[in-house]
Tab-separated table of C-alpha atoms in Angstrom:
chain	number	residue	atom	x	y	z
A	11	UNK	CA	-48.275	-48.870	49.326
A	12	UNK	CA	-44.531	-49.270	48.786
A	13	UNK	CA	-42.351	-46.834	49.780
A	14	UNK	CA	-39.194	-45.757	48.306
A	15	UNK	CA	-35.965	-45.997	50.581
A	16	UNK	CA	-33.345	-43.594	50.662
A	17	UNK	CA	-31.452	-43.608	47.465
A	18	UNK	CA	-34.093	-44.232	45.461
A	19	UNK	CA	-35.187	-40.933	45.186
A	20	UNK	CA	-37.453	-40.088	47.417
A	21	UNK	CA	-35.233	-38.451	49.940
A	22	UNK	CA	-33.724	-35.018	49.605
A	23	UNK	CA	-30.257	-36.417	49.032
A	24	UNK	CA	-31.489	-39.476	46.491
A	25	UNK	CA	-30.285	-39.745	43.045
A	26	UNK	CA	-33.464	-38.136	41.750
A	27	UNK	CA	-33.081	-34.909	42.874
A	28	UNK	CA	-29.509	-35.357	41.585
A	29	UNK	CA	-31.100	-35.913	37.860
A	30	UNK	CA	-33.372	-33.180	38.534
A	31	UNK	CA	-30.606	-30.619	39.856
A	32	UNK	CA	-28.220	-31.735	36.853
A	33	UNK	CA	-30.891	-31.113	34.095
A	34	UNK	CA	-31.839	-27.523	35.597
A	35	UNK	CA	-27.740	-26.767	35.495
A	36	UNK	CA	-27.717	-28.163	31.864
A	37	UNK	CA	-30.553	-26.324	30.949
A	38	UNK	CA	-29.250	-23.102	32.390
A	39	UNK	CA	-25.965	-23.501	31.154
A	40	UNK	CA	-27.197	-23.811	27.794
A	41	UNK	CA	-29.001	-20.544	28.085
A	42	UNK	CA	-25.493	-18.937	29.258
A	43	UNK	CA	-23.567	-20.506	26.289
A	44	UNK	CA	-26.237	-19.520	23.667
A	45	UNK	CA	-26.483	-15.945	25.251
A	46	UNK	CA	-22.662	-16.049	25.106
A	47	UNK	CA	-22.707	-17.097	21.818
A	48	UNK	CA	-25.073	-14.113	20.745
A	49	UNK	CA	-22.902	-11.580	22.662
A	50	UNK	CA	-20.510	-12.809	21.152
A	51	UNK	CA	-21.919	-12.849	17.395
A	52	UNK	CA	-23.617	-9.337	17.949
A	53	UNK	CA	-20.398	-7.723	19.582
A	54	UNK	CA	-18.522	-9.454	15.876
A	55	UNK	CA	-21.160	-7.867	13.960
A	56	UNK	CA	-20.746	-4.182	15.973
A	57	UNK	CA	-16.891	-4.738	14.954
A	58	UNK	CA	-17.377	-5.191	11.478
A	59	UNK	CA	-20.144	-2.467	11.219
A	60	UNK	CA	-18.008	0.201	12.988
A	61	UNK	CA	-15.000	-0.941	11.059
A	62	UNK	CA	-16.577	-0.488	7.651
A	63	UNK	CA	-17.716	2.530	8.752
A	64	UNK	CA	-14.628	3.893	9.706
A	65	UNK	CA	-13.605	4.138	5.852
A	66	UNK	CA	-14.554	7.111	4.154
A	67	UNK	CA	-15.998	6.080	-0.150
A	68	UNK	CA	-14.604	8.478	-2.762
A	69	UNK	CA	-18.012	8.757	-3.983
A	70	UNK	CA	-16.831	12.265	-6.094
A	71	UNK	CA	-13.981	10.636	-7.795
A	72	UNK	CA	-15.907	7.768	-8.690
A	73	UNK	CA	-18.014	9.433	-10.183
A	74	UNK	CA	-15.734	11.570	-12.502
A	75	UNK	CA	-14.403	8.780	-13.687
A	76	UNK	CA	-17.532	7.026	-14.467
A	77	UNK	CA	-18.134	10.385	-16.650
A	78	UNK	CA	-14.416	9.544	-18.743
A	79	UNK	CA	-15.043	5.515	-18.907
A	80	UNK	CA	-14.556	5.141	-22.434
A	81	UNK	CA	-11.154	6.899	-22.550
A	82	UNK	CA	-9.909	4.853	-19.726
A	83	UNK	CA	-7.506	1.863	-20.402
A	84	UNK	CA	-8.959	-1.960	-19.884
A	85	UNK	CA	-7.420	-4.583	-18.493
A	86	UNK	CA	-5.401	-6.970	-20.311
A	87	UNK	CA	-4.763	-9.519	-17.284
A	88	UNK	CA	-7.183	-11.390	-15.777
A	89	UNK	CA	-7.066	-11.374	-12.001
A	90	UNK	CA	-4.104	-8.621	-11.943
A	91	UNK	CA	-5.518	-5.811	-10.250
A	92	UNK	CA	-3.170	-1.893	-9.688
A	93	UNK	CA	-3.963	0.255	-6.541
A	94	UNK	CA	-3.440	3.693	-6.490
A	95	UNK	CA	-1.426	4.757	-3.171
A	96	UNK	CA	-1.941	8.126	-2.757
A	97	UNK	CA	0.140	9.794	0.567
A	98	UNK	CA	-1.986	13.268	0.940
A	99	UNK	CA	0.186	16.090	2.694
A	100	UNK	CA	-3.208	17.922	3.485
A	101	UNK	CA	-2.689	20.560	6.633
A	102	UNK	CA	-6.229	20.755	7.373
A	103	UNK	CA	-7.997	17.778	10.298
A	104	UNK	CA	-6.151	16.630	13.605
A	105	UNK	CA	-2.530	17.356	13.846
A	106	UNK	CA	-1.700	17.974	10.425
A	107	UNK	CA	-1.332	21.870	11.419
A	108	UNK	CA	1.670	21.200	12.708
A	109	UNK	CA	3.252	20.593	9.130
A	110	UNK	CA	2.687	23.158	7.541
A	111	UNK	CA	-0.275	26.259	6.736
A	112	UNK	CA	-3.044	25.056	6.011
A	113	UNK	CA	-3.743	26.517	2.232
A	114	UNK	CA	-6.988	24.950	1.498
A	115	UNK	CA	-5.227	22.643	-0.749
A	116	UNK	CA	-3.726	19.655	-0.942
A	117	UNK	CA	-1.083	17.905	-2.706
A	118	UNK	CA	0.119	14.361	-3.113
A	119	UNK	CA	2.974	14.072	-1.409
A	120	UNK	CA	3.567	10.319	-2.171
A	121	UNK	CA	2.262	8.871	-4.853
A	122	UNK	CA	2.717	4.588	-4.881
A	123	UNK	CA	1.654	2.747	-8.325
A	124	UNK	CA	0.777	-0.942	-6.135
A	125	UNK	CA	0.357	-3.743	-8.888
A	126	UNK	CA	-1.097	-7.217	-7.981
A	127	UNK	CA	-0.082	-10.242	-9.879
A	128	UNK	CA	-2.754	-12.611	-10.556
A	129	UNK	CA	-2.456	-15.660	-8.543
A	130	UNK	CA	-1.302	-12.946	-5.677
A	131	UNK	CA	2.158	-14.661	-6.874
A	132	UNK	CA	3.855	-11.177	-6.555
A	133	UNK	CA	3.334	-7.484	-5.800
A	134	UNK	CA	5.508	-4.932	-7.359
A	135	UNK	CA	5.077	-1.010	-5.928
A	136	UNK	CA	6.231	1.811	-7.955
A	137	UNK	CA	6.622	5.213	-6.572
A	138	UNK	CA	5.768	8.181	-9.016
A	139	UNK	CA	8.241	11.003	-8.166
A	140	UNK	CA	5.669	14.285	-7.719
A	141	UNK	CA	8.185	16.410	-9.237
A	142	UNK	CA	7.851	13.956	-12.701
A	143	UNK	CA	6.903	16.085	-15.685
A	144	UNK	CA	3.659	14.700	-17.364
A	145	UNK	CA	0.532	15.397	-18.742
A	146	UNK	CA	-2.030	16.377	-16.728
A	147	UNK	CA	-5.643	16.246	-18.397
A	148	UNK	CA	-8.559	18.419	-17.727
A	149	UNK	CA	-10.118	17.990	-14.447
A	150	UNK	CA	-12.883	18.893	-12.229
A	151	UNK	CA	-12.226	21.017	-9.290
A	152	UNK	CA	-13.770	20.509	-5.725
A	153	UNK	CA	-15.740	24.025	-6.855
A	154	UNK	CA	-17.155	22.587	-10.323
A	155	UNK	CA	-15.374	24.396	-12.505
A	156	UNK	CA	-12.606	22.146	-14.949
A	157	UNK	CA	-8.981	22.424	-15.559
A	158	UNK	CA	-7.125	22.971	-19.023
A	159	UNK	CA	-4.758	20.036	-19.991
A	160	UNK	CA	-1.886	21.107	-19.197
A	161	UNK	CA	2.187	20.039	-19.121
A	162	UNK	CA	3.061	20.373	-15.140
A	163	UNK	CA	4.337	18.224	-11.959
A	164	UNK	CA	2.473	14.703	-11.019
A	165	UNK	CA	1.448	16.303	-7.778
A	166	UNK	CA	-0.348	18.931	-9.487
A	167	UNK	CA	-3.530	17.118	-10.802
A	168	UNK	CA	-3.864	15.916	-7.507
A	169	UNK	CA	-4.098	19.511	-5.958
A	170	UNK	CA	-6.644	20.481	-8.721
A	171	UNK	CA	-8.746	17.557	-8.912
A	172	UNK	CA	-7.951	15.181	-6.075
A	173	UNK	CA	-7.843	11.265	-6.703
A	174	UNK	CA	-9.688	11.569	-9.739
A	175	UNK	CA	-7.709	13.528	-11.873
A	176	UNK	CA	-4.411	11.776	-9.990
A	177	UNK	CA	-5.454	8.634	-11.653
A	178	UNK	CA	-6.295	9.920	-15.347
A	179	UNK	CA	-3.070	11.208	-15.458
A	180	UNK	CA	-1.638	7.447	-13.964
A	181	UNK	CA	-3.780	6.035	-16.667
A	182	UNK	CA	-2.583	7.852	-19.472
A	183	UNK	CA	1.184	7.962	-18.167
A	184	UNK	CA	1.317	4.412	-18.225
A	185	UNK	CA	-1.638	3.079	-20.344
A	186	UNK	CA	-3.092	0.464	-17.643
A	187	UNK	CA	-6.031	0.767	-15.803
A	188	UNK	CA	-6.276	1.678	-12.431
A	189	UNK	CA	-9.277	-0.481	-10.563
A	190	UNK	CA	-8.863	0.871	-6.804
A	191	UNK	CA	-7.524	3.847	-4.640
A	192	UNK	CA	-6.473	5.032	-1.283
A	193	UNK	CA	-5.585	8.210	0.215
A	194	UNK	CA	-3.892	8.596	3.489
A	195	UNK	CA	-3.218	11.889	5.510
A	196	UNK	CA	0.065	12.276	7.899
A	197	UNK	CA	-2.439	11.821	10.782
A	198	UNK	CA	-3.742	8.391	9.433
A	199	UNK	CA	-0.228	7.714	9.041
A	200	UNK	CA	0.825	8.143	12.357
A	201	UNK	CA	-2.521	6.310	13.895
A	202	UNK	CA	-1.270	2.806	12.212
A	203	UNK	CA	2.690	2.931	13.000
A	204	UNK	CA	1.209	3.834	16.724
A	205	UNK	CA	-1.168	1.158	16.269
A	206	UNK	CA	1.770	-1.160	15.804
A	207	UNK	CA	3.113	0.040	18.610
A	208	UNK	CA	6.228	1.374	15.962
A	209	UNK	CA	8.203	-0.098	12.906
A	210	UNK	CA	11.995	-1.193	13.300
A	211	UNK	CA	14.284	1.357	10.918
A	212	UNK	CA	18.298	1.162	10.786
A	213	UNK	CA	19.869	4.047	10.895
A	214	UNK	CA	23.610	4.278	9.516
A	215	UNK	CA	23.962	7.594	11.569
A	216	UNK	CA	22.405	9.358	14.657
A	217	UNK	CA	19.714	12.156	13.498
A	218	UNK	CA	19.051	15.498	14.806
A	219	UNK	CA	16.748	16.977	12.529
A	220	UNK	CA	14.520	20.353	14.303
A	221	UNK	CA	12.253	20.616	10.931
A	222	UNK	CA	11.330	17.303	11.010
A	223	UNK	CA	11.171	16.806	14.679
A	224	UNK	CA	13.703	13.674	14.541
A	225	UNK	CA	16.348	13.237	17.166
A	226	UNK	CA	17.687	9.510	16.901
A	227	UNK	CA	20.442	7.295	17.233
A	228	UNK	CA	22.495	5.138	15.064
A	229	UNK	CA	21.521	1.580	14.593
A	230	UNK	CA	17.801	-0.253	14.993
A	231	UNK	CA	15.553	2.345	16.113
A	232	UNK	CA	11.889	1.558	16.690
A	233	UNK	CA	10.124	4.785	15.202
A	234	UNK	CA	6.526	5.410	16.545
A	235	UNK	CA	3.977	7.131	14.759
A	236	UNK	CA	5.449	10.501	14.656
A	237	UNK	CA	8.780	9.674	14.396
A	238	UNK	CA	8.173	7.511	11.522
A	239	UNK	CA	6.391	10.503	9.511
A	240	UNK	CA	9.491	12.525	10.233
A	241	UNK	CA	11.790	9.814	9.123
A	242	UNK	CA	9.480	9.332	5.485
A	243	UNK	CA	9.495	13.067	4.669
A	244	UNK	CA	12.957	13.980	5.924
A	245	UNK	CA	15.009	15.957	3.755
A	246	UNK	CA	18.104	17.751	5.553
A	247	UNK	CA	19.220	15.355	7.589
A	248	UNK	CA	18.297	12.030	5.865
A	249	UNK	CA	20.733	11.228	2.683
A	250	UNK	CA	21.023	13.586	0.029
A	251	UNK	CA	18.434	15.537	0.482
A	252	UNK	CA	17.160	14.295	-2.941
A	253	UNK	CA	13.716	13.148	-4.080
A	254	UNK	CA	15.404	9.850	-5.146
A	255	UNK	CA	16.566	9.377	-1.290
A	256	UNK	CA	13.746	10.245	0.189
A	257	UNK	CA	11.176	7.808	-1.743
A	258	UNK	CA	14.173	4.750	-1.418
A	259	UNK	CA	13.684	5.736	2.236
A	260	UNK	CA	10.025	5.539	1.711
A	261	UNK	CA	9.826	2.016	-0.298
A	262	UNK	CA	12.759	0.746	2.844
A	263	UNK	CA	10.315	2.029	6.011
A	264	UNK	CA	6.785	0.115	3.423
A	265	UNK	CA	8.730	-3.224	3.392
A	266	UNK	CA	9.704	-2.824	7.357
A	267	UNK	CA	5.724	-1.917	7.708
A	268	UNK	CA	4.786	-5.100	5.769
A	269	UNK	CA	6.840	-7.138	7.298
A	270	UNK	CA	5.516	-5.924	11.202
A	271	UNK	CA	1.524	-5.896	10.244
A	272	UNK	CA	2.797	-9.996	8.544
A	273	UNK	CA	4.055	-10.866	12.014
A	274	UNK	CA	2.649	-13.386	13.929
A	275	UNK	CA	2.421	-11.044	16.885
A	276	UNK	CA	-0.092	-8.886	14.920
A	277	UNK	CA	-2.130	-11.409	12.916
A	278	UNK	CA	-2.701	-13.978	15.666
A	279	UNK	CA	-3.006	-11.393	18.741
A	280	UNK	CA	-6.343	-10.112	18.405
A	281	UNK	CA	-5.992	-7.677	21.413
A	282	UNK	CA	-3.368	-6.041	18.929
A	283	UNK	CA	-4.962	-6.685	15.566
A	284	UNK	CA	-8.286	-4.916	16.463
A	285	UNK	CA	-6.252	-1.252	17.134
A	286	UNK	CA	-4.630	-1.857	14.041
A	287	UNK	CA	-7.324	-2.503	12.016
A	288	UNK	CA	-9.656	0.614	13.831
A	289	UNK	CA	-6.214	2.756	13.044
A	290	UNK	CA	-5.911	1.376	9.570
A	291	UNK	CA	-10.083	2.058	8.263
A	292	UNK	CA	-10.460	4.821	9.612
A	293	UNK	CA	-7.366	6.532	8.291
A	294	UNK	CA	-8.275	5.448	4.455
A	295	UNK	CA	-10.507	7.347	2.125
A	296	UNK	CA	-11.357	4.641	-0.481
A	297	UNK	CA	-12.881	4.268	-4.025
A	298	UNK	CA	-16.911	2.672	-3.211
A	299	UNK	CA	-15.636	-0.882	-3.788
A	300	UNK	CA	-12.868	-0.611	-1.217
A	301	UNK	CA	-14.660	0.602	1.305
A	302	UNK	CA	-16.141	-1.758	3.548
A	303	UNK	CA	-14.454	-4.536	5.601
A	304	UNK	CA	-15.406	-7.156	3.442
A	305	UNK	CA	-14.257	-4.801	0.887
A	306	UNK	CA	-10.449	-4.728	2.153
A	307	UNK	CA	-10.496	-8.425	2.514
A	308	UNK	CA	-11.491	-9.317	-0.979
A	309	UNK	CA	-8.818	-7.163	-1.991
A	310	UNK	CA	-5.614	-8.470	0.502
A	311	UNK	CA	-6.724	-11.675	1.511
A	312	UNK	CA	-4.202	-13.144	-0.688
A	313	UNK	CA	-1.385	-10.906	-0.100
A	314	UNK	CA	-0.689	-13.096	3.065
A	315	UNK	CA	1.006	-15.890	1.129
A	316	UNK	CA	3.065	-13.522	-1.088
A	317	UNK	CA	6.655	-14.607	-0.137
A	318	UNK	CA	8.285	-10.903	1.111
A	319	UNK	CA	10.941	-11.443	-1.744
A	320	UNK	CA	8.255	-11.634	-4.397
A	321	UNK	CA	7.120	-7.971	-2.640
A	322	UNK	CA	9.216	-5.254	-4.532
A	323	UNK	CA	9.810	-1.926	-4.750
A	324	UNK	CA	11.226	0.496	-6.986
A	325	UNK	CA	10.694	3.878	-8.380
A	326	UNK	CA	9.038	4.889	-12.087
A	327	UNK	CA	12.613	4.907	-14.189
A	328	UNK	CA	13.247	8.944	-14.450
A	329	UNK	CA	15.601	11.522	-15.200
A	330	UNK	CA	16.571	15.119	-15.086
A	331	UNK	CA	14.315	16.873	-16.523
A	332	UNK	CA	15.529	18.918	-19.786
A	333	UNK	CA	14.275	22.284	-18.954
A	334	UNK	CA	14.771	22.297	-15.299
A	335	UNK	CA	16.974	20.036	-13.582
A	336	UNK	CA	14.693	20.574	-10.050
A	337	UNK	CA	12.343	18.374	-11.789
A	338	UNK	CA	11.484	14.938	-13.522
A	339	UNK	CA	10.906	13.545	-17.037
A	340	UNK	CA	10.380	9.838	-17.449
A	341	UNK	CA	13.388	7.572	-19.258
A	342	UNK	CA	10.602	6.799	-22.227
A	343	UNK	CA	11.874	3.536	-23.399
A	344	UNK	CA	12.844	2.227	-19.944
A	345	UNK	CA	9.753	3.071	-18.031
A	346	UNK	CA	7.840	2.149	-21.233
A	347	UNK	CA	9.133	-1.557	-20.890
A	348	UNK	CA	7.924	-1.637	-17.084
A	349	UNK	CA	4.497	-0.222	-17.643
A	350	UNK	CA	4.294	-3.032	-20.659
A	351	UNK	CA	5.411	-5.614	-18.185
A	352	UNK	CA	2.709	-4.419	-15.486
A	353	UNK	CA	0.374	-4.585	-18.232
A	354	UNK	CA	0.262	-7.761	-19.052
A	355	UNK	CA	1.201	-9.051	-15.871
A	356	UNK	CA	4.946	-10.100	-16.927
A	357	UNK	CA	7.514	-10.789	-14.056
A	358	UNK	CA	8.894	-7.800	-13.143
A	359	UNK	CA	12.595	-8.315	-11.597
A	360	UNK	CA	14.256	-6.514	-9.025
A	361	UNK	CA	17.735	-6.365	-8.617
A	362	UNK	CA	19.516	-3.876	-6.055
A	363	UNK	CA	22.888	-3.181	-8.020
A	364	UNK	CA	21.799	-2.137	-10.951
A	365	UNK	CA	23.426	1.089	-11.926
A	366	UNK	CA	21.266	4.201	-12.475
A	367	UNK	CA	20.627	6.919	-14.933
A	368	UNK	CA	22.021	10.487	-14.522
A	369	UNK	CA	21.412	13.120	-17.133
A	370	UNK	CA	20.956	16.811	-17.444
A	371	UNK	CA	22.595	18.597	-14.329
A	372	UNK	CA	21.509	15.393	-12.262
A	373	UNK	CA	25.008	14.748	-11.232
A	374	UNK	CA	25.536	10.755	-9.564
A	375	UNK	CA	25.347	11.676	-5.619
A	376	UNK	CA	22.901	14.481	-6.127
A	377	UNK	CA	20.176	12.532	-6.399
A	378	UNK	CA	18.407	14.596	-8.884
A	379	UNK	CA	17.689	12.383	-12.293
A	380	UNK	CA	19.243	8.879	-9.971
A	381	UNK	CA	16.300	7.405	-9.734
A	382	UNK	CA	15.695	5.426	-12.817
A	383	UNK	CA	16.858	1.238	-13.241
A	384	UNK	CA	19.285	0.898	-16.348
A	385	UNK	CA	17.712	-2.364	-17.451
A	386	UNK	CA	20.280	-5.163	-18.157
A	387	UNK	CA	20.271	-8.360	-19.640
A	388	UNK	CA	20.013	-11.713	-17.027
A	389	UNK	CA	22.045	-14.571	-17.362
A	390	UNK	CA	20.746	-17.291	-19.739
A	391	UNK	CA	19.508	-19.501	-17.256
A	392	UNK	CA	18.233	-17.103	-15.091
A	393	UNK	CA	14.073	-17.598	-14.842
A	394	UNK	CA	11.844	-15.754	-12.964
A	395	UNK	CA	10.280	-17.788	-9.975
A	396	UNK	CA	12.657	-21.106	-10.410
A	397	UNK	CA	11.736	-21.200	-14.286
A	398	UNK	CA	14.742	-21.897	-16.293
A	399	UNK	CA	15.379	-19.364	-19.155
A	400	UNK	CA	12.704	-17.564	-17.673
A	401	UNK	CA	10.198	-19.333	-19.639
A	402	UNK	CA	6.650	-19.410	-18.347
A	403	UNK	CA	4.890	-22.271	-17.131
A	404	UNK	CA	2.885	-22.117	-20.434
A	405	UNK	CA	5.225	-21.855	-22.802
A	406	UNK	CA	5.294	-24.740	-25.779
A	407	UNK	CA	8.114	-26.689	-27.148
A	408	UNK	CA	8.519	-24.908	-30.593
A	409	UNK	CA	7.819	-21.248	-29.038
A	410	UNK	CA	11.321	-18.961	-29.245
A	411	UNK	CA	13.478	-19.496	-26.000
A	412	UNK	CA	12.787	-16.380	-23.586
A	413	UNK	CA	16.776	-16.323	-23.300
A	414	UNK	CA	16.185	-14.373	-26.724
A	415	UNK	CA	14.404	-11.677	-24.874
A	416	UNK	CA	15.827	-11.551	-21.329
A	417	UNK	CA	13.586	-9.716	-18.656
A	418	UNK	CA	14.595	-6.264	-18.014
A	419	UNK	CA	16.109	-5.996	-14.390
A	420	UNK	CA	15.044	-2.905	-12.114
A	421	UNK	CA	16.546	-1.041	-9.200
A	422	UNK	CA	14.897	-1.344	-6.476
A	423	UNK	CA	14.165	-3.609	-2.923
A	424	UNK	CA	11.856	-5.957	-1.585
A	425	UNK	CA	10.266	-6.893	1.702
A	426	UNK	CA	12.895	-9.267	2.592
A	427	UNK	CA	15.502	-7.257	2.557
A	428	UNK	CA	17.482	-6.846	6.036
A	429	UNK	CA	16.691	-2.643	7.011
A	430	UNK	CA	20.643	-2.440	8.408
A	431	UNK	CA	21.877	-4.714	5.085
């Protein structure tokens, strides 16, 4: 019988026992990678699920306005969508104590109109001033019972019947339907500047404001979370001590915060991304539709590509209200021509210079009755988004020239804007 040498694997050191020690490692390793793998798929899925579940559904407000759908505006643009920002200043829940009594109520203390081009090639926020004078319609209170229509401050149908109500009286204020909503306390707030780890502000003087717990210097000044809350709902020290100053100071800090969560640092780090997106969800209380991860990313997936120029801000064009110059009215025929541009999805243009609006006892520096654009007409040639006389890319040889019917021009900012410019 013929017996195999050394090498040929019959020893303990031949290539056979090589083969067989290789395949066991192969096989093992496989197990490790697919059991990695797994891990690694279960521990994504744990993610999403506690995520999602962070978000709290609106379930109540969805379902008043379910009961009013047939009074409720349609859309006329396909694949425009408007958000409803709503910036709660409830006392009641973690450190929210500290800003006030806690009443049992709540009122919006920032209210943001967010509208969504279609094509995501633009997104144009509008900030509704909650001492604006409109028509509130009747509501449902958290105890059953329902409101009278009545004549009274924006903020108020949001103490009497939360989101819902908040976004009837959007609805009939500016005739466009509102398809999603989110509410924010100061606490959530807080938890996503922290989660940043801060958002840059420029300051053009040093701060030292007790109320709002601010003591700063002049210049670039990181804020964390509760620093930035301070610096959003400053008054005293902060400007004017207007309204109008405090929600340009508002719309300034929003396009600092877009720019820091569009960073690199945040999107492509996922040891920072995951505390910002745990600090984001489970600071939001969302309309059903919104709230779920997958939810979220339907709706901003395509914000990511929106150049920060074409992301503007600007507040609802206003003035001193006739019987009380402490509070709003709306400048009908100029806010009228930007909630007809929203609408139908027009090109709304944003231009920092403009010159404002001051009527009533809303004297220029006060603040009060400053906050509305004076629309303008553009040069001849100008065209919104590199189209000359601001013709759209559909428009027909034969069809009037849009240099017959310039775009209005707003006041307001965008993203890009440098925070000490």
């Amino acid at each position: 019988m013929h017996t195999l040498g050394p090498g040929a694997g019959a020893s303990a050191t031949g290539r056979g026992l090589s083969r067989r020690r290789r395949r066991r490692w192969l096989h093992r390793s496989g197990i490790a990678v697919a059991l990695l793998v797994a891990g690694a798929a279960g521990a994504g899925w744990a993610v999403y699920v506690k995520l999602s579940g962070n978000i709290t559904p609106d379930r109540a407000a969805a379902d008043e306005l379910a009961r009013y759908e047939k009074e409720r505006p349609t859309s006329l643009a396909r694949g425009a969508q408007n958000l409803l920002l709503i910036g709660s200043d409830s006392r009641s829940g973690d450190d929210n104590a500290r800003y006030g009594r806690d009443s049992g109520t709540e009122r919006s203390d920032s209210t943001i109109l967010l509208h969504l081009a279609a094509g995501r090639r633009s997104a144009t926020a509008v900030s509704l001033p909650r001492d604006l004078m409109v028509d509130v319609p009747a509501c449902r209170r958290p105890d059953g019972s329902r409101t009278e229509p009545v004549f009274a401050m924006f903020n108020y149908a949001f103490q009497t019947g939360g989101s819902a109500c908040t976004i009837r009286t959007v609805e009939k204020l500016a005739g466009l339907r509102i398809d999603h909503h989110v509410v924010v306390d100061f606490h959530g707030f807080k938890k996503v500047v922290d989660a940043l780890d801060g958002v840059e502000v420029c300051l053009k003087e040093p701060v030292d404001d007790k109320d709002a717990k601010l003591r700063l210097p002049a210049g670039r000044v990181t804020l964390d979370g509760e620093q930035a809350l301070g610096y959003v709902r400053a008054r005293k020290s902060l400007g004017n001590g207007s309204d109008t100053d405090r929600m340009e100071r508002q719309q300034r800090f929003l396009g600092a915060l877009v720019n820091k969560v569009r960073s690199n640092d945040v999107l492509l780090n996922p040891v920072k991304l995951y505390p910002v997106l745990d600090a984001v969800t489970s600071s939001l209380t969302t309309d059903p539709d919104l709230a779920s991860l997958r939810g979220l990313y339907e709706l901003v997936r395509g914000l990511r590509d929106i150049p920060t120029e074409r992301v503007q801000f600007l507040t609802v064009p206003r003035e001193s209200y006739t019987h009380n110059a402490n509070r709003d009215q709306l400048v009908e025929s100029e806010a009228e021509k930007l909630f007809s541009r929203l609408r139908k999805d027009e090109p709304v243009v944003i231009a920092g210079d403009v010159p404002r609006i001051f009527s009533g006892n809303g004297a220029p520096g006060s603040g009060r009755g400053g906050g509305a654009g004076v629309l303008r007409k553009l040069p001849h040639d100008y065209g919104e988004y590199g189209n000359r006389n601001g013709k759209s890319p559909e428009k027909r040889a034969g069809e009037p020239a849009e240099a017959d019917s310039p775009a209005p021009t707003f006041s307001g900012n965008t993203a890009a804007e440098d925070i000490c410019g």
